[in-house]
Each structure stands twice: as structure tokens, then as C-alpha cells.
CSV table of C-alpha atoms in Angstrom, one decimal:
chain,number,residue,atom,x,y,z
W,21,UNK,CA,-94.7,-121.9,-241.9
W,22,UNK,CA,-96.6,-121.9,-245.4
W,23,UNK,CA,-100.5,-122.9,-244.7
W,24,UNK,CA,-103.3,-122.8,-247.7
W,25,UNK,CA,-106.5,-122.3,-246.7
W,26,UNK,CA,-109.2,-124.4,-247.3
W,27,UNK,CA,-112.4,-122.9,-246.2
W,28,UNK,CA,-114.6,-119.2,-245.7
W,29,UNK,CA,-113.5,-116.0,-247.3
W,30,UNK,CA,-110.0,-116.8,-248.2
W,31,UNK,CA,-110.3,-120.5,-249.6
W,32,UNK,CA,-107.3,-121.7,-251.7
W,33,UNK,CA,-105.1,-118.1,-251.0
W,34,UNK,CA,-101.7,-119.3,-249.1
W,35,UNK,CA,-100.6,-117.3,-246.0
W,36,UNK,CA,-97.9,-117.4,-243.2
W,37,UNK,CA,-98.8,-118.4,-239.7
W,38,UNK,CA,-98.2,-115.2,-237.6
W,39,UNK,CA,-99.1,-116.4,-234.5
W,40,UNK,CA,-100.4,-120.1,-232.8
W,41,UNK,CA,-102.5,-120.9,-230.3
W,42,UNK,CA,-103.2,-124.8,-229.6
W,43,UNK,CA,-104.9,-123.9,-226.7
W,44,UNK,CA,-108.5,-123.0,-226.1
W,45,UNK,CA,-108.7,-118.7,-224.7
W,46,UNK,CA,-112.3,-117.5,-223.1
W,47,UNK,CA,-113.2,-115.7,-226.4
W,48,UNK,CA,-111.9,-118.6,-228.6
W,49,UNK,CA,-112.7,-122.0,-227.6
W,50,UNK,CA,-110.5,-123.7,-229.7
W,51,UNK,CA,-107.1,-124.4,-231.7
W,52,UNK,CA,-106.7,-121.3,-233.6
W,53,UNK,CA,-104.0,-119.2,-235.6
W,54,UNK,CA,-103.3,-115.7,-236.7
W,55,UNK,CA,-102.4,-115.9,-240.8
W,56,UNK,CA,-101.2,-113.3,-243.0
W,57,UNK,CA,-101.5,-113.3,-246.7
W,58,UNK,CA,-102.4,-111.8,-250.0
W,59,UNK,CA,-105.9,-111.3,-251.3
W,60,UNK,CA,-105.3,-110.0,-254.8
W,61,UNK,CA,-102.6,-110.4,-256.6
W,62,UNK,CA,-100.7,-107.8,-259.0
W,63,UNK,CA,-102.4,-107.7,-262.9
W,64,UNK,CA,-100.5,-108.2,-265.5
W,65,UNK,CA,-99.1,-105.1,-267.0
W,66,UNK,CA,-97.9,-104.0,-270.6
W,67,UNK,CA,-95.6,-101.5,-271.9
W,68,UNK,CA,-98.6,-99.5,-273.8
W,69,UNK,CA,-100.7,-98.8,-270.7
W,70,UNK,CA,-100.5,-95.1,-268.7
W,71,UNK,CA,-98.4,-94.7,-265.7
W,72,UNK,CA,-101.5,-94.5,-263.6
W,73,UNK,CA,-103.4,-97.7,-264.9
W,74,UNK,CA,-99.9,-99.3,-264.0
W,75,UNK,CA,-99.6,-98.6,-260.3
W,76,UNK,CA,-102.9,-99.8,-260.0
W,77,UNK,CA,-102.6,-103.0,-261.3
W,78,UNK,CA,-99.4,-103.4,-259.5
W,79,UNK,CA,-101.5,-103.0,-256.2
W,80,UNK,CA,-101.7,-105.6,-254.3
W,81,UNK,CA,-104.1,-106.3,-250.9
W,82,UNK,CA,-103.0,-108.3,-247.9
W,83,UNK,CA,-105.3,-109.4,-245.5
W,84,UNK,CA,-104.7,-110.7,-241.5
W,85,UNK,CA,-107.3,-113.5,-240.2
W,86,UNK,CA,-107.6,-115.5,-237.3
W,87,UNK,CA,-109.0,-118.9,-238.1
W,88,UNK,CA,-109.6,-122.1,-237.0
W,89,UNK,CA,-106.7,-125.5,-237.4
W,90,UNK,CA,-109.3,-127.1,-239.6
W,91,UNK,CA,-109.8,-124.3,-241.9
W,92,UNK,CA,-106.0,-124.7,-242.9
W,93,UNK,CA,-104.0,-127.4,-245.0
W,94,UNK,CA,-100.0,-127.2,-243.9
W,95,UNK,CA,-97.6,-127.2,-246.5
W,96,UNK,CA,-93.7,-127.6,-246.9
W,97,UNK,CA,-92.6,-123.8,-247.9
W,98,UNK,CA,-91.6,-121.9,-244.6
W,99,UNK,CA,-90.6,-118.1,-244.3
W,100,UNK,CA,-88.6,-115.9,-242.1
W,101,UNK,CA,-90.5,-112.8,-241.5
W,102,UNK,CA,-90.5,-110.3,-238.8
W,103,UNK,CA,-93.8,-109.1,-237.4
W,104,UNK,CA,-95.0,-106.8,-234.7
W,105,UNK,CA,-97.0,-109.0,-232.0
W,106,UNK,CA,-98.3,-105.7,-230.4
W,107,UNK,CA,-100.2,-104.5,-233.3
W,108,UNK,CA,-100.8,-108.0,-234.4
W,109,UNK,CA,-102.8,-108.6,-231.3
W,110,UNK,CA,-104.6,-105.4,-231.7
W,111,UNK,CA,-105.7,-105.7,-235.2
W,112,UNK,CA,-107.1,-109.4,-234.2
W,113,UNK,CA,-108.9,-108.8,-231.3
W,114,UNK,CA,-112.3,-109.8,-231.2
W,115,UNK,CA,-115.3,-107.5,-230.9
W,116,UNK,CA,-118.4,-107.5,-229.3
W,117,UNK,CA,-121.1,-109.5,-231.4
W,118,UNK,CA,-124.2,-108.4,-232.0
W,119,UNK,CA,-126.0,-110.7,-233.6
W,120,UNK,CA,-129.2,-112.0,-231.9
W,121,UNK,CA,-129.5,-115.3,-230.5
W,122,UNK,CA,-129.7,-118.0,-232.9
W,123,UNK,CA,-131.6,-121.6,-231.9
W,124,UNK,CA,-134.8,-122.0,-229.9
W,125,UNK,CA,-134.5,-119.1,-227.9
W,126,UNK,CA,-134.2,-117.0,-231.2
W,127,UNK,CA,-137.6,-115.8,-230.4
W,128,UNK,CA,-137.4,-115.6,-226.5
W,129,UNK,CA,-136.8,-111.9,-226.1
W,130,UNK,CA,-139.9,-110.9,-228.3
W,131,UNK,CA,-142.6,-113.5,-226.9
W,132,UNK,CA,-141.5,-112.3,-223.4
W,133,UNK,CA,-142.0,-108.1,-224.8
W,134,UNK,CA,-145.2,-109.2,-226.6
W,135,UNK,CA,-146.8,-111.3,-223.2
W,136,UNK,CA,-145.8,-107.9,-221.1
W,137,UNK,CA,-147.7,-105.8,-223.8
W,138,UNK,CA,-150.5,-108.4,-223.8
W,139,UNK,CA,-150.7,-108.0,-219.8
W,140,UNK,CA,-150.5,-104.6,-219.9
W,141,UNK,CA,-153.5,-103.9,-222.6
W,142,UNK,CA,-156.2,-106.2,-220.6
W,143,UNK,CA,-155.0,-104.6,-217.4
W,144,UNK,CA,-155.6,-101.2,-218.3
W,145,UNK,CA,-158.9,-102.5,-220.4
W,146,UNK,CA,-160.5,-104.0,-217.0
W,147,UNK,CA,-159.6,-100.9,-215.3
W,148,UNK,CA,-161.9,-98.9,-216.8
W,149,UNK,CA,-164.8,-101.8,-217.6
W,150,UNK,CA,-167.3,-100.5,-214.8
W,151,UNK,CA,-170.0,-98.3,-215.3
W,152,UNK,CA,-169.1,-95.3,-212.9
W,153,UNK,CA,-165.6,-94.8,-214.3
W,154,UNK,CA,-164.9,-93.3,-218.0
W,155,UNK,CA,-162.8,-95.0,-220.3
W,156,UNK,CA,-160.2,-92.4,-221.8
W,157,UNK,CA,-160.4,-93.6,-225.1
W,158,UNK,CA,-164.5,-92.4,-225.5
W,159,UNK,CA,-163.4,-89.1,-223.1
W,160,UNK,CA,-163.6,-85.7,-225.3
W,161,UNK,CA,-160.6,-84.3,-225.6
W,162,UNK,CA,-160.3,-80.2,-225.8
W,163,UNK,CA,-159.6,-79.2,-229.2
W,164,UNK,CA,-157.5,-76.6,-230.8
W,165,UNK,CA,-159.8,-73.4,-232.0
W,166,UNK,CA,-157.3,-71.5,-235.2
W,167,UNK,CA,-158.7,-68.0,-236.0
W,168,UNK,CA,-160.8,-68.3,-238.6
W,169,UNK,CA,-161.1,-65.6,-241.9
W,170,UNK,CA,-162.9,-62.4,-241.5
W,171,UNK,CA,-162.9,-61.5,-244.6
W,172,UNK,CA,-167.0,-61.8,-244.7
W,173,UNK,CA,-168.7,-60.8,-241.6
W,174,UNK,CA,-171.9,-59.9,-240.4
W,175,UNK,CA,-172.4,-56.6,-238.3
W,176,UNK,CA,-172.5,-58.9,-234.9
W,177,UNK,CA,-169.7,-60.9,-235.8
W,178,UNK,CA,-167.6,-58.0,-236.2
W,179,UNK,CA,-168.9,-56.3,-232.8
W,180,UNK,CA,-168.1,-59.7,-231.4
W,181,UNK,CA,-164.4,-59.5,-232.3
W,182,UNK,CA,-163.5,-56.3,-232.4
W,183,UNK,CA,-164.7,-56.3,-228.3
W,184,UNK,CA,-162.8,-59.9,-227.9
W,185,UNK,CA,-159.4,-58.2,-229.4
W,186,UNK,CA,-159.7,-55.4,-227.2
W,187,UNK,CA,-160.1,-57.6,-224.1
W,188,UNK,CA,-164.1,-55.7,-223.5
W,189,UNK,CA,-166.8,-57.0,-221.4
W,190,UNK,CA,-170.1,-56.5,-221.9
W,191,UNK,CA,-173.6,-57.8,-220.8
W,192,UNK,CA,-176.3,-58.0,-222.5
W,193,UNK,CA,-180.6,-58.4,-221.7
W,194,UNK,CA,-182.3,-61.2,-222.9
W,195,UNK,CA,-184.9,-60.5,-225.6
W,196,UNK,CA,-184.2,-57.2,-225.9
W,197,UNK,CA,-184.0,-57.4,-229.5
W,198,UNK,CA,-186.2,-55.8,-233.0
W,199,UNK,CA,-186.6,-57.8,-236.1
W,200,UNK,CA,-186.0,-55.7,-239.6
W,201,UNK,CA,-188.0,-56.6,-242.3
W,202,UNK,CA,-185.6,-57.4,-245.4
W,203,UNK,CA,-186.3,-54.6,-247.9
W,204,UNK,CA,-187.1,-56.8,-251.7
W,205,UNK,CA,-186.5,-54.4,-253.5
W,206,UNK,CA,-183.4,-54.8,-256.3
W,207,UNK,CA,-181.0,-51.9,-256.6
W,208,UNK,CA,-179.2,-51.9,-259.6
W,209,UNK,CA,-176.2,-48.8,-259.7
W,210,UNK,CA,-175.9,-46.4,-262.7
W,211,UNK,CA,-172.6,-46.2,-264.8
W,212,UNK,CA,-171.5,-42.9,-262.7
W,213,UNK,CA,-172.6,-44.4,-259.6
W,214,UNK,CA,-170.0,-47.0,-260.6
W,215,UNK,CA,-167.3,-45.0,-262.0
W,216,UNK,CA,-167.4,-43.3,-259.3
W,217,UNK,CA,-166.9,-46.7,-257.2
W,218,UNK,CA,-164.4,-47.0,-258.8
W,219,UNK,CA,-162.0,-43.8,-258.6
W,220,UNK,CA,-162.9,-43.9,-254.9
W,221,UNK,CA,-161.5,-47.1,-254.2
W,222,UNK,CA,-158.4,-45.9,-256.2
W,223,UNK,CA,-158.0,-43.3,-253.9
W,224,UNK,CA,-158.1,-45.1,-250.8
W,225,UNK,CA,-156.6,-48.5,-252.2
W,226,UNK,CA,-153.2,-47.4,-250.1
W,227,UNK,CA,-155.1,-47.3,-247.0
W,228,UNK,CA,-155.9,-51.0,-247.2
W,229,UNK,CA,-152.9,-52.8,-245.4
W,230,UNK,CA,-152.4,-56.5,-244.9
W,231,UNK,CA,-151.2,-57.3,-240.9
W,232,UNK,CA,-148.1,-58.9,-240.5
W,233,UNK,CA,-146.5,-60.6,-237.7
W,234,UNK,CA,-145.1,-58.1,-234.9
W,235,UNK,CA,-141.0,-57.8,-235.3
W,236,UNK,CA,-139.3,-60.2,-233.0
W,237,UNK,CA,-137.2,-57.7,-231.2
W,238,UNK,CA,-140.7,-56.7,-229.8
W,239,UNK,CA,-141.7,-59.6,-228.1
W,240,UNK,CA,-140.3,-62.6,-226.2
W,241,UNK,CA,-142.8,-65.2,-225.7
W,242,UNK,CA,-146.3,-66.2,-227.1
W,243,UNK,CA,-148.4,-63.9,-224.6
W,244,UNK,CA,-146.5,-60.9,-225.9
W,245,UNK,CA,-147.4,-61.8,-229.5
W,246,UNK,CA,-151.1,-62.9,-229.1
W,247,UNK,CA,-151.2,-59.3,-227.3
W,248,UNK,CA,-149.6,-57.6,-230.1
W,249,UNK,CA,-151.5,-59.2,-232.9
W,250,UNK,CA,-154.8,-58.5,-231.6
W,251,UNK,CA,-153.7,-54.8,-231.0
W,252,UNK,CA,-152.8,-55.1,-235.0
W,253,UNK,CA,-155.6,-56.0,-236.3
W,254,UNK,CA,-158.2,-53.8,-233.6
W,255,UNK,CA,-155.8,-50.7,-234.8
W,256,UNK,CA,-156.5,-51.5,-238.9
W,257,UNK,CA,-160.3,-52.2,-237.7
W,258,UNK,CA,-160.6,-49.1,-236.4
W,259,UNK,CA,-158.5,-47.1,-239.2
């Protein structure tokens, strides 16, 4: 039977009633029909145009919708048309909706999450209110020491890490200790004096090496690097 449609998507396309149901199902609680029909029609087409803009205006896209008896007007025209119910049935089957909840309890869901936040916050605030018990939030957390440069150093400093690289302990006495007066005088070098600067650092400028990170085939975890490293940089110390 011939049907026109007179409402959503497809209003005013005719279509062929594939399949009725006048009776209400559990996901479809009311009169409802499977319809078949054409979305877009073929374009006109004139002898001038290319092969390929002519197939595609002779295209033509059906569509398969199950709607409601008042979204269709019947009509007099009636076919006699084959169709596979199986697939039919398969192609119109409804899915799961996810849409959220529409009405007054739109809004349920999310005042019952924020109350539970709400309860949980004071909770946890007057846990930790009284004077013998430390809140977390004001608690000092241990932070994260990165090696700093070494690229300027006092004579201490460098004692100080070349014995923490090489895993040394040492004591030492309390005020055992000589103050050296700061000699004011200014020594300005000669020209040979800084010539001679010069060449000797362009002698030795291959000796000065830049440590890299240890291969990977030679450690395995972080302990093995740490221990690697400092070996590194005590062995270019002490070259």
C-alpha cells in the first residue's frame, strides 16, 4: 500500500508499507509501521555532461523507517513487492538510548552526585578541625631535590660532592677552623701571561669531555644508573 508521509525527516516523500503492526510491542508502545521509500530522486541529465557526472546524478537513495500511524496519510496506489522480513527486522531494530532523562528528574542524577560530594567535603573537614590532629592540606610535603649545576663551585662545595658521589663518610670537629684574610691586592696578567693561557687551554681543550647518560645495555633499573652516573662524573672529576 502507497502511504505519504506527513511528519519528521521524510515529510511529503511516498513510501510502501513493508511491514504493520496495529498492536502495541514492549519497545514500541503504539500502532506502528515499517516504510520503504526514496529519499533523493535521480537529477536531470543532458547529453553534454561526462559519463561520471551522469551516474551520479542517476543515483538515487532509499531509506527504511519505522514510524508511527499518525505520521502517515494513506493513499490509493498499491504495489507488489517482495521483501526480506529477516533483514527487514534487523535493520529496524531498535537500539539502546542514551539520552539522559528528560522532565523533572532531568537533574536528579547530578543533585544526588553533588549532595554525596557536599557530605563527603564537611566530613573529612570536621575530621581534622581539632587541635591535636594535623590537617593534610597545611602538612609539608617532601619535595623533589634535581641536581643542580656545578659549573661554579667553591673549594667546599666541590669536596662536598665529589665525597657524596663516591658514597664517603667523614666527620668532622666543630670549630676547628682558620679564617684567611682576602688578599686586595689586583692582579692584572701580561700579554704572554695570556697567550700563553691561551695555547695551554688549546692543548688540553680535548681533555674536557661533557658526561653523557650511561648506554642502556649497561643498566636495568634506576639504582644502576644513579650508580653509574655518579661514577661518571667522580671519574671526569678526578681526570
Amino acid at each position: 500500500m502507497g502511504k505519504c508521509r506527513i511528519g519528521g525527516k521524510y515529510a511529503g516523500r511516498k513510501a510502501v508499507v513493508v511491514k504493520q503492526q496495529d498492536e502495541e510491542v514492549s519497545d514500541r508502545t503504539y500502532p506502528h509501521a515499517i516504510i520503504a521509500g526514496i529519499d533523493r530522486y535521480p537529477l536531470k541529465v543532458t547529453k553534454d555532461m561526462g559519463k561520471k557526472k551522469i551516474e551520479k546524478r542517476n543515483k538515487l537513495k532509499p531509506f527504511l523507517k519505522v514510524v508511527s500511524y499518525t505520521h502517515l496519510l494513506p493513499t490509493r496506489y498499491s504495489v507488489d513487492v517482495a521483501f526480506d522480513k529477516a533483514n527487514i527486522n534487523k535493520m529496524t531494530k531498535r537500539r539502546a538510548s542514551n539520552k539522559k532523562p528528560t522532565g523533572l528528574n532531568k537533574s536528579l542524577g547530578n543533585s544526588l552526585s553533588n549532595d554525596r560530594e557536599k557530605t563527603r567535603k564537611s566530613h573529612q573537614r570536621a575530621k581534622y578541625d581539632r587541635n591535636d590532629i594535623e590537617n593534610p592540606a597545611f602538612m609539608e610535603h617532601e619535595v623533589n631535590h634535581y641536581i643542580d649545576s656545578v659549573t661554579d663551585e667553591t673549594s667546599l662545595e666541590d669536596f662536598l660532592a665529589k665525597a657524596e658521589l663516591a658514597g664517603t663518610e667523614f666527620t668532622a670537629e666543630k670549630e676547628q677552623f682558620k679564617i684567611i684574610e682576602k688578599n686586595s691586592a689586583i692582579v692584572v696578567p701580561t700579554r704572554l701571561d695570556y697567550r700563553a693561557n691561551l695555547e695551554l687551554q688549546k692543548e688540553n681543550e680535548h681533555r674536557l669531555r661533557i658526561p653523557r647518560r650511561p648506554a642502556k645495555e649497561l643498566w636495568e633499573n634506576m639504582d644502576e644508573l644513579t650508580r653509574l652516573e655518579n661514577e661518571a662524573f667522580l671519574q671526569r672529576s678526578v681526570n
